[in-house]
Amino acid sequence: MANSLAPSPSIGLRSVPLTIWRAIALPLLLLVAWQLWAMGLPADTRAPSPAKVLAGFVRLTLAGDLPLALIQSIGRVVAGFLIALVLGLSLGLAMGRIRWVRDGLEPIVESFRPIAPMAILPIAILFLGTGTPAALSIVAYAAFFPLLLNVMHGVSRVDPKLVLAARTMGVPPLRTFTHVILPAAMPSVLLGSRLAMGSAWTAIIAAELAVGAKAGGGTSGGIGQMMFVFYAYSIDLNGIVVCMIVVGVVALLIDRAFRGAERILVRGREAT
Amino acid sequence: MSAASAREATPKLRFTAVAKEFVAPRTGKRTLAVTDVGLSIEAGEFVCVVGPSGCGKSTIMNLVAGLDAPTSGTITMDGRPIAGPGADRGVMFQDYALYPWLTVSQNIGFGLENGTPGRGLSRAERDARVRHFVELVRLKGAEDKFPHQLSGGMCQRVALARLLANGPDVLLMDEPLGALDAQTRLILQVELLRIWGETAPRAERKTAIFITHDIEEAVFLADRVVVMGTGPGRIRAILPIDLPRPREEGTRADPRFAALTKQVWELIRDDAYQAIG
Ligand SMILES: Nc1ncnc2c1ncn2[C@@H]1O[C@H](COP(=O)(O)OP(=O)(O)OP(=O)(O)O)[C@@H](O)[C@H]1O
Ligand SMILES: [Mg+2]
């Protein structure tokens, strides 16, 4: 803010902490209330409390269980997302630019789209077992549709004048594609990626929970499976809450990372 | 014109009974944008097109650019029918068509980097050319800005610089100076004539089609002014402008300048009044 000529009152130096305070006041109040409520319960209760959850978080982190599960889950999300990115980008570009491809594929896409990722889980487990391939396919499936639809939409809405202008400058078709159509559609591609990553993360947790149930607490791994074990075997409510919070924080970080990438990549336009 | 008579057989551009009708995709509604356009433009000629809004000026420009095909009639360049767009005919669009993700410099250099105009030029030559045209349109200091950070007049100058940097043989310009302030406009009119080749022998000049709403601008720039009318769009009259070249500030004081301006105005007055009801 040091170089802004006329700082507006709401973002002045003093009021920055104030906005942060406003953002954390309510969660803090709820935490305190929760802790007070838990302290009023009998000593041998299973009910989670903020203090116990924090202790659980430290224990799981130091033991290495939580980091390992997190790495497994994130690895699957990234891999599944990349599969969806390749498929969604190429199909979305083709469907957005080529009429007959769109006419041919739209009915199939539209009939699969309403089927929730969890609904293909039974088939995924039957064909791919309870390991990583099944989880990957669910993640890729979940990430595919937001990508496909946004890329298709973005590419078909590129201002035709921009393409015509390139043609009057003798720009060859492939180069027009990479230097006009793709950058013009970039905001939609990034938006699609962000939404896809969000649903991929949601899907992986659910998939690991379900795959974990089927594997009977076996070695499928990941945060979701960890939650299942806490639920079905050790009945560790504090551990479940730790996992929930970690899942939420990771989702938030993913979203922030993609928004940051959008700001950098979508040059020359107001970031959405 | 006797020296040109040998070339008269094949003019640079020739319109023969050109008509363009648009058919709305869903409703099937037909709009006859222009009809019965016949015109020959010699190589090295500067032709201005004036006429009320909606008379088909941009339509004709798109046909020459090869971005659209006539419904009937033919347009030939150097005797051959126009088959599609090409970098030999540079276009400056009425709404600029700048690339919003590129800076001013990158927009101006877009054709040099990605199209045929840059072929055979080294990196240094391209950069020098971009810098030259940045300065010509007075955008020094704004090279690294993006189009959304520019005023309308600045965007227009970027589009003009991009057209000129590509160095096309035929210049197609759709109201290229319309958004500029009066002073910049006068300066760029003179610059444009210089780039077109006003001081060069006729054979070395480019061929220019320049659409404008400004009658004085048309008379100042043109070898001939094409006056169009509406309902449907067609050529009303073609006026030769025999003012001496190079044209400069003094040209506007020439009594013939005033007479020609008056003549063009009288030709479009009725249409213009009709257009505003
Ligand atoms: N793609 C299109 N589809 C349907 N009608 C069109 C299309 N393009 C132009 N027209 C119609 O053709 C006519 C001529 O349009 P054009 O844009 O050539 O006018 P203009 O002389 O350039 O006008 P202005 O001075 O306002 O730019 C108008 O009636 C317009 O509505
Ligand atoms: Mg127009």
PDB file of N, CA, C and O in Angstrom, chain B residues 189-216:
ATOM      1  N   GLN B 189      -3.334  11.859 -40.734  1.00  0.00           N
ATOM      2  CA  GLN B 189      -3.746  11.903 -42.149  1.00  0.00           C
ATOM      3  C   GLN B 189      -2.527  12.121 -43.038  1.00  0.00           C
ATOM      4  O   GLN B 189      -2.341  11.430 -44.044  1.00  0.00           O
ATOM      5  N   VAL B 190      -1.689  13.088 -42.632  1.00  0.00           N
ATOM      6  CA  VAL B 190      -0.498  13.392 -43.435  1.00  0.00           C
ATOM      7  C   VAL B 190       0.484  12.216 -43.415  1.00  0.00           C
ATOM      8  O   VAL B 190       1.033  11.829 -44.449  1.00  0.00           O
ATOM      9  N   GLU B 191       0.661  11.610 -42.223  1.00  0.00           N
ATOM     10  CA  GLU B 191       1.555  10.450 -42.107  1.00  0.00           C
ATOM     11  C   GLU B 191       1.074   9.303 -42.996  1.00  0.00           C
ATOM     12  O   GLU B 191       1.859   8.615 -43.638  1.00  0.00           O
ATOM     13  N   LEU B 192      -0.232   9.102 -42.957  1.00  0.00           N
ATOM     14  CA  LEU B 192      -0.814   8.005 -43.732  1.00  0.00           C
ATOM     15  C   LEU B 192      -0.534   8.197 -45.220  1.00  0.00           C
ATOM     16  O   LEU B 192      -0.158   7.249 -45.927  1.00  0.00           O
ATOM     17  N   LEU B 193      -0.687   9.434 -45.694  1.00  0.00           N
ATOM     18  CA  LEU B 193      -0.415   9.713 -47.106  1.00  0.00           C
ATOM     19  C   LEU B 193       1.048   9.446 -47.432  1.00  0.00           C
ATOM     20  O   LEU B 193       1.383   8.941 -48.500  1.00  0.00           O
ATOM     21  N   ARG B 194       1.918   9.762 -46.475  1.00  0.00           N
ATOM     22  CA  ARG B 194       3.340   9.534 -46.704  1.00  0.00           C
ATOM     23  C   ARG B 194       3.626   8.030 -46.820  1.00  0.00           C
ATOM     24  O   ARG B 194       4.349   7.596 -47.715  1.00  0.00           O
ATOM     25  N   ILE B 195       3.030   7.238 -45.920  1.00  0.00           N
ATOM     26  CA  ILE B 195       3.267   5.792 -45.951  1.00  0.00           C
ATOM     27  C   ILE B 195       2.651   5.165 -47.205  1.00  0.00           C
ATOM     28  O   ILE B 195       3.205   4.255 -47.807  1.00  0.00           O
ATOM     29  N   TRP B 196       1.512   5.699 -47.587  1.00  0.00           N
ATOM     30  CA  TRP B 196       0.860   5.213 -48.813  1.00  0.00           C
ATOM     31  C   TRP B 196       1.773   5.444 -50.025  1.00  0.00           C
ATOM     32  O   TRP B 196       1.792   4.649 -50.958  1.00  0.00           O
ATOM     33  N   GLY B 197       2.562   6.526 -49.978  1.00  0.00           N
ATOM     34  CA  GLY B 197       3.513   6.770 -51.053  1.00  0.00           C
ATOM     35  C   GLY B 197       3.245   8.040 -51.832  1.00  0.00           C
ATOM     36  O   GLY B 197       3.535   8.122 -53.033  1.00  0.00           O
ATOM     37  N   GLU B 198       2.691   9.036 -51.147  1.00  0.00           N
ATOM     38  CA  GLU B 198       2.309  10.271 -51.833  1.00  0.00           C
ATOM     39  C   GLU B 198       3.469  10.932 -52.571  1.00  0.00           C
ATOM     40  O   GLU B 198       3.303  11.452 -53.674  1.00  0.00           O
ATOM     41  N   THR B 199       4.664  10.885 -51.948  1.00  0.00           N
ATOM     42  CA  THR B 199       5.799  11.566 -52.560  1.00  0.00           C
ATOM     43  C   THR B 199       6.548  10.642 -53.517  1.00  0.00           C
ATOM     44  O   THR B 199       7.487  11.082 -54.192  1.00  0.00           O
ATOM     45  N   ALA B 200       6.173   9.370 -53.549  1.00  0.00           N
ATOM     46  CA  ALA B 200       6.835   8.412 -54.440  1.00  0.00           C
ATOM     47  C   ALA B 200       6.136   8.437 -55.803  1.00  0.00           C
ATOM     48  O   ALA B 200       5.008   8.904 -55.920  1.00  0.00           O
ATOM     49  N   PRO B 201       6.828   7.932 -56.842  1.00  0.00           N
ATOM     50  CA  PRO B 201       6.149   7.826 -58.131  1.00  0.00           C
ATOM     51  C   PRO B 201       4.941   6.890 -58.031  1.00  0.00           C
ATOM     52  O   PRO B 201       4.921   5.991 -57.192  1.00  0.00           O
ATOM     53  N   ARG B 202       3.972   7.124 -58.870  1.00  0.00           N
ATOM     54  CA  ARG B 202       2.697   6.418 -58.772  1.00  0.00           C
ATOM     55  C   ARG B 202       2.864   4.891 -58.719  1.00  0.00           C
ATOM     56  O   ARG B 202       2.149   4.201 -57.990  1.00  0.00           O
ATOM     57  N   ALA B 203       3.830   4.361 -59.474  1.00  0.00           N
ATOM     58  CA  ALA B 203       3.988   2.909 -59.552  1.00  0.00           C
ATOM     59  C   ALA B 203       4.411   2.313 -58.213  1.00  0.00           C
ATOM     60  O   ALA B 203       4.215   1.129 -57.967  1.00  0.00           O
ATOM     61  N   GLU B 204       4.992   3.135 -57.341  1.00  0.00           N
ATOM     62  CA  GLU B 204       5.469   2.589 -56.066  1.00  0.00           C
ATOM     63  C   GLU B 204       4.454   2.754 -54.948  1.00  0.00           C
ATOM     64  O   GLU B 204       4.687   2.298 -53.826  1.00  0.00           O
ATOM     65  N   ARG B 205       3.344   3.426 -55.252  1.00  0.00           N
ATOM     66  CA  ARG B 205       2.358   3.632 -54.193  1.00  0.00           C
ATOM     67  C   ARG B 205       1.569   2.363 -53.912  1.00  0.00           C
ATOM     68  O   ARG B 205       1.399   1.509 -54.771  1.00  0.00           O
ATOM     69  N   LYS B 206       1.077   2.292 -52.678  1.00  0.00           N
ATOM     70  CA  LYS B 206       0.164   1.219 -52.329  1.00  0.00           C
ATOM     71  C   LYS B 206      -1.218   1.579 -52.856  1.00  0.00           C
ATOM     72  O   LYS B 206      -1.452   2.698 -53.311  1.00  0.00           O
ATOM     73  N   THR B 207      -2.128   0.627 -52.776  1.00  0.00           N
ATOM     74  CA  THR B 207      -3.517   0.902 -53.129  1.00  0.00           C
ATOM     75  C   THR B 207      -4.307   0.980 -51.825  1.00  0.00           C
ATOM     76  O   THR B 207      -4.114   0.124 -50.954  1.00  0.00           O
ATOM     77  N   ALA B 208      -5.136   2.012 -51.688  1.00  0.00           N
ATOM     78  CA  ALA B 208      -5.817   2.193 -50.398  1.00  0.00           C
ATOM     79  C   ALA B 208      -7.320   2.370 -50.571  1.00  0.00           C
ATOM     80  O   ALA B 208      -7.772   3.104 -51.457  1.00  0.00           O
ATOM     81  N   ILE B 209      -8.069   1.676 -49.749  1.00  0.00           N
ATOM     82  CA  ILE B 209      -9.509   1.932 -49.620  1.00  0.00           C
ATOM     83  C   ILE B 209      -9.733   2.391 -48.184  1.00  0.00           C
ATOM     84  O   ILE B 209      -9.385   1.678 -47.231  1.00  0.00           O
ATOM     85  N   PHE B 210     -10.270   3.583 -48.062  1.00  0.00           N
ATOM     86  CA  PHE B 210     -10.337   4.243 -46.769  1.00  0.00           C
ATOM     87  C   PHE B 210     -11.791   4.645 -46.523  1.00  0.00           C
ATOM     88  O   PHE B 210     -12.347   5.474 -47.238  1.00  0.00           O
ATOM     89  N   ILE B 211     -12.409   4.021 -45.522  1.00  0.00           N
ATOM     90  CA  ILE B 211     -13.801   4.333 -45.198  1.00  0.00           C
ATOM     91  C   ILE B 211     -13.827   5.416 -44.128  1.00  0.00           C
ATOM     92  O   ILE B 211     -13.065   5.349 -43.162  1.00  0.00           O
ATOM     93  N   THR B 212     -14.662   6.427 -44.317  1.00  0.00           N
ATOM     94  CA  THR B 212     -14.735   7.484 -43.313  1.00  0.00           C
ATOM     95  C   THR B 212     -16.117   8.121 -43.303  1.00  0.00           C
ATOM     96  O   THR B 212     -16.869   8.027 -44.264  1.00  0.00           O
ATOM     97  N   HIS B 213     -16.450   8.740 -42.174  1.00  0.00           N
ATOM     98  CA  HIS B 213     -17.682   9.521 -42.105  1.00  0.00           C
ATOM     99  C   HIS B 213     -17.402  10.999 -42.303  1.00  0.00           C
ATOM    100  O   HIS B 213     -18.307  11.811 -42.410  1.00  0.00           O
ATOM    101  N   ASP B 214     -16.092  11.320 -42.338  1.00  0.00           N
ATOM    102  CA  ASP B 214     -15.683  12.715 -42.353  1.00  0.00           C
ATOM    103  C   ASP B 214     -15.430  13.151 -43.795  1.00  0.00           C
ATOM    104  O   ASP B 214     -14.472  12.709 -44.431  1.00  0.00           O
ATOM    105  N   ILE B 215     -16.292  14.008 -44.317  1.00  0.00           N
ATOM    106  CA  ILE B 215     -16.220  14.379 -45.732  1.00  0.00           C
ATOM    107  C   ILE B 215     -14.921  15.124 -46.039  1.00  0.00           C
ATOM    108  O   ILE B 215     -14.266  14.869 -47.052  1.00  0.00           O
ATOM    109  N   GLU B 216     -14.521  16.040 -45.164  1.00  0.00           N
ATOM    110  CA  GLU B 216     -13.279  16.783 -45.395  1.00  0.00           C
ATOM    111  C   GLU B 216     -12.083  15.847 -45.426  1.00  0.00           C
ATOM    112  O   GLU B 216     -11.165  16.018 -46.227  1.00  0.00           O
TER     113      GLU B 216
END
